[in-house]
Amino acid sequence: MGKDGWLFPGWGSLTQVDTAGIDASTQLIKDTRDALAKRNIQLEVLVLPDKTRFYGDKLPADKSLSPAVQGRYQTILGKLKQAQILAIDDEAVLQKVKQGGQDVFYRSDQHWTQPAADATAVAVAAQIKQNVKQLAGKPGTGMPLGTVFNERRYGDLAELFLTAEQRKQIGRDTFTVRRQAEGQSLLEDAPAPVHVTGHSMVQPYFGFPQKLSNELDRPVSVNWKPGNVGHWTMLLEYLESPAFKQNPPQVLVWQMFEPAYSQGPNAQGLWDNASIMSPDTFRSRMRRALGQ
C-alpha cells in the first residue's frame, strides 16, 4: 500500500534489472518477427510501462525506483530498436497524457485508464499507417466508438489483496468505460487485418482494441487472458488457433508488460504452470504454427 490509497502490484523489482533476461527475450521476439515476416505478417511489439514510473511519489515512504529500474523501459526499447523490431515509446505517450492532467492508471487497480489506452491506440495506429502502405479490407469498417459512462467499484488490487476493512478505508475508484456502439461487435464478420494479443490491459473493457479499430478504420481482432499466463503463451494460443489459420492478419500487435519483459517462457514461479515451456519449445511451436 502506498500513499493516499494508491496500490501497487508486488511483482517486478524496484531495484534490479535482469539485463540477461531482456536480451534473451529480445532474441526470441526477433525470431518470432522473422518467422512472421516469412508469412508477410508485420510484428508490432507494444511494451506497456509499469505503473510505478508514473506514480513514484505515491510509493510507500521506504520504497523508490533505483536508477537502473528508472531506465529499464528505455533499455528495453533500445534493445528492440537494435534488433529492428517495431515498437512505440509508450512511456512517452503516457507521460504526455499524465502531464495533460489525466491519470494513466487507476489508484487501486493494476490496469490503465481509458485516456491512457486511447492515447496508446492512437500511437500504435499511427505506426501501423506509417509502415503498412495498404491495409486490407474496406474503409468504413472500423468500430464506431460508443458513449462513455462511469462506474464506481474497487480496483482489482483492492479486491484481491486487501481486507474488507482496508478496502473500506481506501474506498472505490471511478472507472470510465465506453459502451459498445449499437449493433457493433469487436469481432465483426469482416476479416480483421490487425490482431492484438496480450493480457488483460488489452481487453475491450479498457477500450484499447476499439480505439485502435476506430483509428485504423478497419476491424481489429483480439485474444487476451487475465492472470499469470504470460505473453508467450498468449501468442501461441493465437497462432495455433483456427482463427489465425483461416484469416492471418497483416499486422500482429504483441502486447507485453515492462516488469515481465525479461521473463522468458521458462520463468518458473512467475507464469502459471500450464504456461511454462523452454525457449526451444516456444520457438518450435511458433514456427510449426506458421508452417515453417
mmCIF file of C-alpha atoms in Angstrom:
data_model
loop_
_atom_site.group_PDB
_atom_site.id
_atom_site.type_symbol
_atom_site.label_atom_id
_atom_site.label_comp_id
_atom_site.label_asym_id
_atom_site.label_seq_id
_atom_site.Cartn_x
_atom_site.Cartn_y
_atom_site.Cartn_z
ATOM 1 C CA MET A 1 0.000 0.000 0.000
ATOM 2 C CA GLY A 2 1.309 3.401 -0.985
ATOM 3 C CA LYS A 3 0.351 6.942 -0.065
ATOM 4 C CA ASP A 4 -3.169 8.365 -0.446
ATOM 5 C CA GLY A 5 -4.690 4.929 -1.007
ATOM 6 C CA TRP A 6 -2.540 4.122 -4.048
ATOM 7 C CA LEU A 7 -1.900 0.401 -4.516
ATOM 8 C CA PHE A 8 0.927 -1.178 -6.495
ATOM 9 C CA PRO A 9 1.392 -4.785 -7.629
ATOM 10 C CA GLY A 10 4.078 -6.667 -5.721
ATOM 11 C CA TRP A 11 5.612 -8.293 -8.807
ATOM 12 C CA GLY A 12 8.564 -6.694 -10.526
ATOM 13 C CA SER A 13 11.682 -5.468 -8.730
ATOM 14 C CA LEU A 14 12.004 -1.793 -7.815
ATOM 15 C CA THR A 15 15.798 -2.063 -7.690
ATOM 16 C CA GLN A 16 17.123 -4.811 -10.002
ATOM 17 C CA VAL A 17 17.065 -5.125 -13.803
ATOM 18 C CA ASP A 18 17.539 -8.536 -15.423
ATOM 19 C CA THR A 19 19.560 -7.452 -18.460
ATOM 20 C CA ALA A 20 20.360 -11.040 -19.476
ATOM 21 C CA GLY A 21 16.634 -11.824 -19.424
ATOM 22 C CA ILE A 22 15.890 -8.725 -21.511
ATOM 23 C CA ASP A 23 18.465 -9.843 -24.091
ATOM 24 C CA ALA A 24 17.115 -13.405 -24.207
ATOM 25 C CA SER A 25 13.517 -12.208 -24.594
ATOM 26 C CA THR A 26 14.515 -9.794 -27.347
ATOM 27 C CA GLN A 27 16.171 -12.639 -29.261
ATOM 28 C CA LEU A 28 13.013 -14.768 -29.004
ATOM 29 C CA ILE A 29 10.905 -11.828 -30.175
ATOM 30 C CA LYS A 30 13.315 -11.287 -33.089
ATOM 31 C CA ASP A 31 12.990 -14.956 -34.058
ATOM 32 C CA THR A 32 9.214 -14.545 -33.979
ATOM 33 C CA ARG A 33 9.381 -11.338 -36.033
ATOM 34 C CA ASP A 34 11.469 -13.111 -38.673
ATOM 35 C CA ALA A 35 9.120 -16.107 -38.834
ATOM 36 C CA LEU A 36 6.057 -13.856 -39.136
ATOM 37 C CA ALA A 37 7.773 -11.844 -41.883
ATOM 38 C CA LYS A 38 8.081 -15.028 -43.963
ATOM 39 C CA ARG A 39 4.272 -15.128 -43.867
ATOM 40 C CA ASN A 40 4.081 -11.419 -44.778
ATOM 41 C CA ILE A 41 2.841 -10.544 -41.290
ATOM 42 C CA GLN A 42 4.312 -7.454 -39.667
ATOM 43 C CA LEU A 43 5.009 -7.623 -35.935
ATOM 44 C CA GLU A 44 4.441 -4.556 -33.769
ATOM 45 C CA VAL A 45 5.567 -5.002 -30.161
ATOM 46 C CA LEU A 46 3.700 -2.983 -27.542
ATOM 47 C CA VAL A 47 5.522 -2.850 -24.207
ATOM 48 C CA LEU A 48 3.315 -1.208 -21.586
ATOM 49 C CA PRO A 49 5.271 0.717 -18.931
ATOM 50 C CA ASP A 50 4.964 -0.056 -15.234
ATOM 51 C CA LYS A 51 2.570 1.901 -13.023
ATOM 52 C CA THR A 52 5.348 2.789 -10.578
ATOM 53 C CA ARG A 53 7.197 5.004 -13.056
ATOM 54 C CA PHE A 54 4.210 7.379 -13.246
ATOM 55 C CA TYR A 55 3.341 7.401 -9.552
ATOM 56 C CA GLY A 56 6.676 7.072 -7.776
ATOM 57 C CA ASP A 57 5.556 9.836 -5.410
ATOM 58 C CA LYS A 58 2.745 7.540 -4.225
ATOM 59 C CA LEU A 59 5.002 4.601 -3.338
ATOM 60 C CA PRO A 60 5.449 3.778 0.364
ATOM 61 C CA ALA A 61 7.968 6.057 2.086
ATOM 62 C CA ASP A 62 10.588 3.296 2.224
ATOM 63 C CA LYS A 63 10.255 2.360 -1.464
ATOM 64 C CA SER A 64 11.691 4.017 -4.569
ATOM 65 C CA LEU A 65 12.849 3.063 -8.051
ATOM 66 C CA SER A 66 16.575 2.555 -8.467
ATOM 67 C CA PRO A 67 18.272 4.429 -11.339
ATOM 68 C CA ALA A 68 18.541 1.121 -13.226
ATOM 69 C CA VAL A 69 14.789 0.474 -12.947
ATOM 70 C CA GLN A 70 14.040 4.084 -13.851
ATOM 71 C CA GLY A 71 15.892 3.416 -17.106
ATOM 72 C CA ARG A 72 14.531 -0.098 -17.666
ATOM 73 C CA TYR A 73 11.799 0.845 -20.132
ATOM 74 C CA GLN A 74 14.203 2.748 -22.364
ATOM 75 C CA THR A 75 16.685 -0.137 -22.064
ATOM 76 C CA ILE A 76 14.024 -2.488 -23.434
ATOM 77 C CA LEU A 77 13.115 -0.080 -26.239
ATOM 78 C CA GLY A 78 16.778 0.287 -27.122
ATOM 79 C CA LYS A 79 17.190 -3.484 -27.428
ATOM 80 C CA LEU A 80 14.095 -3.705 -29.646
ATOM 81 C CA LYS A 81 15.347 -0.879 -31.845
ATOM 82 C CA GLN A 82 18.763 -2.511 -32.107
ATOM 83 C CA ALA A 83 17.037 -5.696 -33.330
ATOM 84 C CA GLN A 84 14.949 -3.598 -35.771
ATOM 85 C CA ILE A 85 11.719 -4.673 -34.089
ATOM 86 C CA LEU A 86 8.910 -2.134 -34.423
ATOM 87 C CA ALA A 87 7.740 -0.706 -31.077
ATOM 88 C CA ILE A 88 6.295 2.612 -29.919
ATOM 89 C CA ASP A 89 7.604 4.526 -26.903
ATOM 90 C CA ASP A 90 4.512 4.142 -24.745
ATOM 91 C CA GLU A 91 6.260 5.652 -21.736
ATOM 92 C CA ALA A 92 6.455 8.945 -23.644
ATOM 93 C CA VAL A 93 2.831 8.598 -24.780
ATOM 94 C CA LEU A 94 1.538 8.053 -21.240
ATOM 95 C CA GLN A 95 3.744 10.759 -19.717
ATOM 96 C CA LYS A 96 2.121 13.217 -22.120
ATOM 97 C CA VAL A 97 -1.347 12.074 -21.020
ATOM 98 C CA LYS A 98 -0.405 12.462 -17.356
ATOM 99 C CA GLN A 99 1.185 15.867 -17.946
ATOM 100 C CA GLY A 100 -2.115 16.871 -19.548
ATOM 101 C CA GLY A 101 -3.831 16.309 -16.203
ATOM 102 C CA GLN A 102 -5.296 12.818 -16.684
ATOM 103 C CA ASP A 103 -4.412 9.721 -14.697
ATOM 104 C CA VAL A 104 -2.912 6.865 -16.688
ATOM 105 C CA PHE A 105 -3.525 4.111 -14.111
ATOM 106 C CA TYR A 106 -6.323 3.612 -11.608
ATOM 107 C CA ARG A 107 -5.427 4.188 -7.970
ATOM 108 C CA SER A 108 -6.407 0.762 -6.582
ATOM 109 C CA ASP A 109 -6.067 -1.252 -9.788
ATOM 110 C CA GLN A 110 -3.189 -2.597 -11.858
ATOM 111 C CA HIS A 111 -4.809 -1.501 -15.134
ATOM 112 C CA TRP A 112 -4.592 1.636 -17.231
ATOM 113 C CA THR A 113 -7.279 4.269 -17.654
ATOM 114 C CA GLN A 114 -9.253 4.865 -20.820
ATOM 115 C CA PRO A 115 -7.304 8.051 -21.730
ATOM 116 C CA ALA A 116 -4.085 6.005 -21.484
ATOM 117 C CA ALA A 117 -5.489 3.158 -23.589
ATOM 118 C CA ASP A 118 -6.868 5.608 -26.158
ATOM 119 C CA ALA A 119 -3.603 7.535 -26.497
ATOM 120 C CA THR A 120 -1.670 4.295 -26.910
ATOM 121 C CA ALA A 121 -4.099 3.080 -29.568
ATOM 122 C CA VAL A 122 -3.647 6.339 -31.494
ATOM 123 C CA ALA A 123 0.150 5.934 -31.362
ATOM 124 C CA VAL A 124 0.039 2.279 -32.445
ATOM 125 C CA ALA A 125 -2.352 3.130 -35.287
ATOM 126 C CA ALA A 126 -0.030 5.905 -36.472
ATOM 127 C CA GLN A 127 2.905 3.487 -36.566
ATOM 128 C CA ILE A 128 0.886 0.889 -38.471
ATOM 129 C CA LYS A 129 -0.206 3.502 -41.027
ATOM 130 C CA GLN A 130 3.394 4.587 -41.426
ATOM 131 C CA ASN A 131 4.698 1.063 -42.003
ATOM 132 C CA VAL A 132 1.859 -0.602 -43.917
ATOM 133 C CA LYS A 133 1.100 1.008 -47.259
ATOM 134 C CA GLN A 134 -2.338 -0.520 -47.667
ATOM 135 C CA LEU A 135 -4.364 -2.302 -45.011
ATOM 136 C CA ALA A 136 -6.660 -4.994 -46.348
ATOM 137 C CA GLY A 137 -10.395 -4.513 -46.067
ATOM 138 C CA LYS A 138 -12.699 -1.649 -46.844
ATOM 139 C CA PRO A 139 -12.756 1.884 -45.434
ATOM 140 C CA GLY A 140 -15.704 2.388 -43.124
ATOM 141 C CA THR A 141 -15.335 -0.973 -41.393
ATOM 142 C CA GLY A 142 -13.629 0.378 -38.276
ATOM 143 C CA MET A 143 -15.502 0.269 -34.999
ATOM 144 C CA PRO A 144 -17.585 3.333 -34.151
ATOM 145 C CA LEU A 145 -16.973 4.444 -30.581
ATOM 146 C CA GLY A 146 -19.839 4.195 -28.118
ATOM 147 C CA THR A 147 -20.731 6.637 -25.380
ATOM 148 C CA VAL A 148 -18.738 6.793 -22.158
ATOM 149 C CA PHE A 149 -20.083 6.110 -18.672
ATOM 150 C CA ASN A 150 -18.584 5.877 -15.178
ATOM 151 C CA GLU A 151 -18.853 3.049 -12.678
ATOM 152 C CA ARG A 152 -17.732 3.071 -9.055
ATOM 153 C CA ARG A 153 -16.038 -0.064 -7.771
ATOM 154 C CA TYR A 154 -12.954 -1.349 -6.017
ATOM 155 C CA GLY A 155 -9.888 -1.898 -8.173
ATOM 156 C CA ASP A 156 -8.583 -5.412 -8.673
ATOM 157 C CA LEU A 157 -5.642 -4.888 -6.298
ATOM 158 C CA ALA A 158 -8.053 -3.814 -3.566
ATOM 159 C CA GLU A 159 -10.375 -6.737 -4.273
ATOM 160 C CA LEU A 160 -7.612 -9.333 -4.363
ATOM 161 C CA PHE A 161 -5.202 -8.238 -1.656
ATOM 162 C CA LEU A 162 -6.942 -6.030 0.930
ATOM 163 C CA THR A 163 -9.125 -6.937 3.873
ATOM 164 C CA ALA A 164 -12.684 -5.640 3.979
ATOM 165 C CA GLU A 165 -11.600 -3.006 6.499
ATOM 166 C CA GLN A 166 -8.682 -1.880 4.317
ATOM 167 C CA ARG A 167 -10.980 -1.633 1.296
ATOM 168 C CA LYS A 168 -13.371 0.487 3.298
ATOM 169 C CA GLN A 169 -10.519 2.828 4.225
ATOM 170 C CA ILE A 170 -9.265 3.434 0.687
ATOM 171 C CA GLY A 171 -12.696 3.489 -0.972
ATOM 172 C CA ARG A 172 -13.790 2.799 -4.521
ATOM 173 C CA ASP A 173 -12.372 4.168 -7.759
ATOM 174 C CA THR A 174 -14.349 5.636 -10.644
ATOM 175 C CA PHE A 175 -13.771 3.607 -13.802
ATOM 176 C CA THR A 176 -14.513 5.215 -17.156
ATOM 177 C CA VAL A 177 -15.895 2.682 -19.632
ATOM 178 C CA ARG A 178 -17.008 3.080 -23.232
ATOM 179 C CA ARG A 179 -20.273 1.405 -24.150
ATOM 180 C CA GLN A 180 -20.340 -0.755 -27.236
ATOM 181 C CA ALA A 181 -21.816 1.148 -30.160
ATOM 182 C CA GLU A 182 -25.221 -0.197 -31.088
ATOM 183 C CA GLY A 183 -25.081 -3.190 -33.387
ATOM 184 C CA GLN A 184 -21.301 -3.415 -33.174
ATOM 185 C CA SER A 185 -19.061 -6.249 -32.084
ATOM 186 C CA LEU A 186 -15.283 -6.236 -31.815
ATOM 187 C CA LEU A 187 -15.205 -9.488 -33.749
ATOM 188 C CA GLU A 188 -17.074 -8.435 -36.862
ATOM 189 C CA ASP A 189 -17.827 -10.733 -39.779
ATOM 190 C CA ALA A 190 -15.285 -8.912 -41.947
ATOM 191 C CA PRO A 191 -11.751 -10.335 -41.633
ATOM 192 C CA ALA A 192 -9.522 -8.227 -39.396
ATOM 193 C CA PRO A 193 -6.202 -7.149 -40.967
ATOM 194 C CA VAL A 194 -4.876 -6.328 -37.471
ATOM 195 C CA HIS A 195 -4.821 -8.650 -34.470
ATOM 196 C CA VAL A 196 -3.907 -7.797 -30.868
ATOM 197 C CA THR A 197 -2.644 -10.474 -28.484
ATOM 198 C CA GLY A 198 -1.825 -9.859 -24.833
ATOM 199 C CA HIS A 199 -3.125 -9.803 -21.287
ATOM 200 C CA SER A 200 -5.946 -8.014 -19.501
ATOM 201 C CA MET A 201 -4.731 -4.498 -20.394
ATOM 202 C CA VAL A 202 -5.943 -5.019 -23.979
ATOM 203 C CA GLN A 203 -9.347 -6.435 -23.073
ATOM 204 C CA PRO A 204 -12.231 -4.438 -24.586
ATOM 205 C CA TYR A 205 -13.312 -3.188 -21.127
ATOM 206 C CA PHE A 206 -10.444 -0.676 -21.089
ATOM 207 C CA GLY A 207 -11.069 0.386 -24.679
ATOM 208 C CA PHE A 208 -7.761 -0.229 -26.475
ATOM 209 C CA PRO A 209 -8.881 -2.531 -29.333
ATOM 210 C CA GLN A 210 -11.985 -0.448 -30.079
ATOM 211 C CA LYS A 211 -9.971 2.763 -30.323
ATOM 212 C CA LEU A 212 -7.341 1.052 -32.492
ATOM 213 C CA SER A 213 -10.055 -0.197 -34.853
ATOM 214 C CA ASN A 214 -11.614 3.258 -34.978
ATOM 215 C CA GLU A 215 -8.272 4.918 -35.769
ATOM 216 C CA LEU A 216 -7.349 2.386 -38.465
ATOM 217 C CA ASP A 217 -10.878 2.313 -39.895
ATOM 218 C CA ARG A 218 -10.647 -1.466 -40.096
ATOM 219 C CA PRO A 219 -11.777 -4.366 -37.906
ATOM 220 C CA VAL A 220 -9.352 -5.413 -35.164
ATOM 221 C CA SER A 221 -9.453 -8.834 -33.506
ATOM 222 C CA VAL A 222 -8.072 -9.585 -30.047
ATOM 223 C CA ASN A 223 -7.205 -12.512 -27.787
ATOM 224 C CA TRP A 224 -6.318 -11.983 -24.141
ATOM 225 C CA LYS A 225 -6.394 -13.652 -20.749
ATOM 226 C CA PRO A 226 -6.039 -12.359 -17.192
ATOM 227 C CA GLY A 227 -3.592 -13.703 -14.656
ATOM 228 C CA ASN A 228 -0.059 -15.019 -14.999
ATOM 229 C CA VAL A 229 -0.398 -16.774 -18.347
ATOM 230 C CA GLY A 230 2.287 -14.598 -19.933
ATOM 231 C CA HIS A 231 2.656 -13.122 -23.395
ATOM 232 C CA TRP A 232 4.471 -16.172 -24.809
ATOM 233 C CA THR A 233 1.508 -18.463 -24.241
ATOM 234 C CA MET A 234 -0.967 -15.860 -25.490
ATOM 235 C CA LEU A 235 0.873 -15.543 -28.801
ATOM 236 C CA LEU A 236 0.976 -19.320 -29.282
ATOM 237 C CA GLU A 237 -2.697 -19.604 -28.384
ATOM 238 C CA TYR A 238 -3.491 -17.253 -31.262
ATOM 239 C CA LEU A 239 -1.038 -18.678 -33.813
ATOM 240 C CA GLU A 240 -2.302 -22.216 -33.130
ATOM 241 C CA SER A 241 -5.969 -21.191 -33.369
ATOM 242 C CA PRO A 242 -8.391 -21.830 -36.247
ATOM 243 C CA ALA A 243 -8.963 -18.051 -36.395
ATOM 244 C CA PHE A 244 -5.328 -17.456 -37.366
ATOM 245 C CA LYS A 245 -5.273 -20.283 -39.899
ATOM 246 C CA GLN A 246 -8.463 -19.007 -41.560
ATOM 247 C CA ASN A 247 -7.510 -15.331 -41.540
ATOM 248 C CA PRO A 248 -3.857 -14.491 -40.881
ATOM 249 C CA PRO A 249 -3.566 -10.735 -40.278
ATOM 250 C CA GLN A 250 -1.304 -8.239 -41.996
ATOM 251 C CA VAL A 251 -0.233 -6.822 -38.646
ATOM 252 C CA LEU A 252 0.138 -8.566 -35.293
ATOM 253 C CA VAL A 253 0.326 -6.330 -32.210
ATOM 254 C CA TRP A 254 2.007 -8.299 -29.417
ATOM 255 C CA GLN A 255 1.402 -6.622 -26.069
ATOM 256 C CA MET A 256 3.833 -7.158 -23.200
ATOM 257 C CA PHE A 257 4.395 -5.618 -19.790
ATOM 258 C CA GLU A 258 7.626 -3.874 -18.809
ATOM 259 C CA PRO A 259 8.279 -5.690 -15.472
ATOM 260 C CA ALA A 260 7.634 -9.080 -17.134
ATOM 261 C CA TYR A 261 9.539 -8.429 -20.372
ATOM 262 C CA SER A 262 12.662 -10.195 -19.088
ATOM 263 C CA GLN A 263 10.694 -13.299 -18.078
ATOM 264 C CA GLY A 264 11.183 -15.951 -20.726
ATOM 265 C CA PRO A 265 8.673 -18.724 -21.422
ATOM 266 C CA ASN A 266 10.511 -20.862 -18.833
ATOM 267 C CA ALA A 267 10.076 -18.398 -15.917
ATOM 268 C CA GLN A 268 9.213 -20.930 -13.201
ATOM 269 C CA GLY A 269 7.101 -19.499 -10.399
ATOM 270 C CA LEU A 270 6.294 -16.343 -12.373
ATOM 271 C CA TRP A 271 3.992 -17.725 -15.080
ATOM 272 C CA ASP A 272 1.362 -20.286 -14.151
ATOM 273 C CA ASN A 273 2.472 -23.902 -14.508
ATOM 274 C CA ALA A 274 0.499 -24.550 -17.698
ATOM 275 C CA SER A 275 2.329 -21.684 -19.426
ATOM 276 C CA ILE A 276 5.860 -22.858 -18.628
ATOM 277 C CA MET A 277 7.929 -24.138 -21.558
ATOM 278 C CA SER A 278 11.531 -23.963 -22.698
ATOM 279 C CA PRO A 279 12.573 -21.270 -25.192
ATOM 280 C CA ASP A 280 13.220 -24.041 -27.740
ATOM 281 C CA THR A 281 9.684 -25.370 -27.250
ATOM 282 C CA PHE A 282 8.308 -21.879 -27.793
ATOM 283 C CA ARG A 283 10.339 -21.492 -30.996
ATOM 284 C CA SER A 284 9.313 -24.866 -32.398
ATOM 285 C CA ARG A 285 5.609 -24.371 -31.631
ATOM 286 C CA MET A 286 5.692 -20.846 -33.052
ATOM 287 C CA ARG A 287 7.381 -21.958 -36.276
ATOM 288 C CA ARG A 288 5.152 -25.010 -36.633
ATOM 289 C CA ALA A 289 2.055 -22.827 -36.264
ATOM 290 C CA LEU A 290 3.440 -20.627 -39.046
ATOM 291 C CA GLY A 291 4.064 -23.644 -41.280
ATOM 292 C CA GLN A 292 7.863 -23.466 -41.029
#
